[in-house]
XYZ file of C-alpha atoms in Angstrom:
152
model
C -138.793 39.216 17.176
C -136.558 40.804 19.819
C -133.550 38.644 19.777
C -132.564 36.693 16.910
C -130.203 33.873 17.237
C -126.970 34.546 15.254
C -127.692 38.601 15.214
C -125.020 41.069 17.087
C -125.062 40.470 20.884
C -126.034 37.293 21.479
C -124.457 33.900 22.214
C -124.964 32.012 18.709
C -123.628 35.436 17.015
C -120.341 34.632 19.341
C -120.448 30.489 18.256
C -120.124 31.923 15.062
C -117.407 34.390 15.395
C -115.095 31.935 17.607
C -115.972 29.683 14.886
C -114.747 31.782 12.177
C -111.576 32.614 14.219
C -110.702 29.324 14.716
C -111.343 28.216 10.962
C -109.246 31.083 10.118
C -106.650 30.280 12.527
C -106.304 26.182 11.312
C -106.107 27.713 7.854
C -102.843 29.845 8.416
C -101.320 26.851 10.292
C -101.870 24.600 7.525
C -100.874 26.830 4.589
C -98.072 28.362 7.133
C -96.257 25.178 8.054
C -94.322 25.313 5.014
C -92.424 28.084 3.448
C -93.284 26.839 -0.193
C -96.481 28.685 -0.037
C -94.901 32.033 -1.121
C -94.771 30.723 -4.478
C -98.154 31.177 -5.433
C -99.832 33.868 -5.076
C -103.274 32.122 -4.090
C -101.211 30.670 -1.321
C -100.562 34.621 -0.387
C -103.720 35.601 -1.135
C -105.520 33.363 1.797
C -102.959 33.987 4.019
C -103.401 37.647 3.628
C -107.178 37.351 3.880
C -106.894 34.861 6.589
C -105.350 37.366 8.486
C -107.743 39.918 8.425
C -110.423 37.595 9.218
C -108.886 36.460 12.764
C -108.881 40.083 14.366
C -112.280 40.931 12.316
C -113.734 38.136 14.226
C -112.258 37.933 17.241
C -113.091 41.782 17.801
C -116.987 41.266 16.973
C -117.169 38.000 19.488
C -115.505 40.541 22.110
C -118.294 42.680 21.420
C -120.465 39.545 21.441
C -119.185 38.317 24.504
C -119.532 42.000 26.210
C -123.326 42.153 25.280
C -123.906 38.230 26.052
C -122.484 38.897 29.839
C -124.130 42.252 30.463
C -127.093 41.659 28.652
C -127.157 44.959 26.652
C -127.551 44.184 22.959
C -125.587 46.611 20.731
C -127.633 47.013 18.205
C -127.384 50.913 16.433
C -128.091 50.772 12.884
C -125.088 52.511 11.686
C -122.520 50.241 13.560
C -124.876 47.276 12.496
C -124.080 48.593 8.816
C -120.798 48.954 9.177
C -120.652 45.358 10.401
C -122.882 44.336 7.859
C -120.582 45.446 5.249
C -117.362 44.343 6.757
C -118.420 40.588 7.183
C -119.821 40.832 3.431
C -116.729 42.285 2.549
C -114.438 39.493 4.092
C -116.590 36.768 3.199
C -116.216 36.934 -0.494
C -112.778 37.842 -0.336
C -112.692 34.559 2.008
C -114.407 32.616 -0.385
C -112.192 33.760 -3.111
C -109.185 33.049 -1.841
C -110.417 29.461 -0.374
C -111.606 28.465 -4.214
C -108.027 29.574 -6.070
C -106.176 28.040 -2.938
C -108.408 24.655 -3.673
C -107.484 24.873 -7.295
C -104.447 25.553 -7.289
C -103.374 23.064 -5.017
C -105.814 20.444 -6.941
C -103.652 21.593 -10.062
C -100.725 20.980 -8.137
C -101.457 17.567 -7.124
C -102.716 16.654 -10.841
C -99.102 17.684 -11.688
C -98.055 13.972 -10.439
C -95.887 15.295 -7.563
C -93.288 17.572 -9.977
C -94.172 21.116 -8.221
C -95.489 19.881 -4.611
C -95.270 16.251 -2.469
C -98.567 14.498 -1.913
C -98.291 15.535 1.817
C -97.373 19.105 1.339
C -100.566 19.273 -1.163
C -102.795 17.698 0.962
C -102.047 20.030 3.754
C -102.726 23.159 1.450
C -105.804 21.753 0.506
C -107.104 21.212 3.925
C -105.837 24.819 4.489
C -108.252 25.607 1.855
C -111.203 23.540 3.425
C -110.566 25.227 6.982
C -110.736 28.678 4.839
C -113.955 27.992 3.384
C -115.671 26.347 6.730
C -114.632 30.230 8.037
C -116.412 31.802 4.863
C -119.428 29.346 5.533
C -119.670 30.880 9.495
C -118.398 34.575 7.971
C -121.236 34.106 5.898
C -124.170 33.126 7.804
C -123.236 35.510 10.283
C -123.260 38.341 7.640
C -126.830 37.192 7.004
C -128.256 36.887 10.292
C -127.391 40.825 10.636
C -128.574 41.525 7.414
C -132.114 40.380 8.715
C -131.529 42.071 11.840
C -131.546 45.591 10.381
C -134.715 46.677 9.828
C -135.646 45.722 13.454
C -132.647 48.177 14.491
């Protein structure tokens, strides 16, 4: 079991982290296209987290992309840790701040229009959805290196 597919340094491990980015990215432009969202502080809570996440990830698929084109895996156990415990670190926080963005803005648009418009609701909820697809890849990627350390 040399290589696994998703693990640090290979090409599905930098699927997943472009992935995440670009989650991450649609996320902020959804929330971000209005300045209502400073009102709640869900709202500011995904943005903040969302923007951890897009250098996070677009750092490790740099170092994914390095080790895919020179074929050198990077694979020491203590910066596999440290990875490890970043991506479980930003995945819950991702996945918390995707589930109070989705229910707020579901408790928004139960509010019959009073606090936000149908339109601007619907775009913070599909902020939320693009938050949570980036948890989903954050998250399977966490667990790919996870099984990957022993082997290290």
């Amino acid at each position: 079991m040399d290589e696994l597919p998703g693990g640090l340094g290979t090409s599905a491990s930098l699927a997943l982290r472009l992935g995440q980015a670009i989650f991450a990215v649609a996320s902020l432009l959804f929330m971000c296209l209005d300045i209502e969202f400073y009102s709640y502080t869900a709202f500011c809570f995904l943005v903040t987290i969302m923007g951890l996440v897009i250098p996070w990830s677009l750092t490790l698929a740099a170092v994914d992309a390095f080790s895919v084109f020179v074929k050198r895996p990077t694979r020491q156990p203590g910066l596999l840790s440290i990875i490890i415990i970043g991506d479980w670190v930003l995945s819950f926080l991702s996945l918390a701040a995707s589930s109070s963005t989705a229910s707020v803005s579901d408790l928004l648009m139960a509010s019959n229009g009073s606090f936000c418009t149908a339109n601007l609701c619907t775009r913070y909820q599909l902020s939320a959805a693009m938050a949570f697809l980036s948890w989903f890849l954050s998250f399977a990627s966490s667990l790919f290196n996870l099984w990957l350390l022993p082997t290290a």
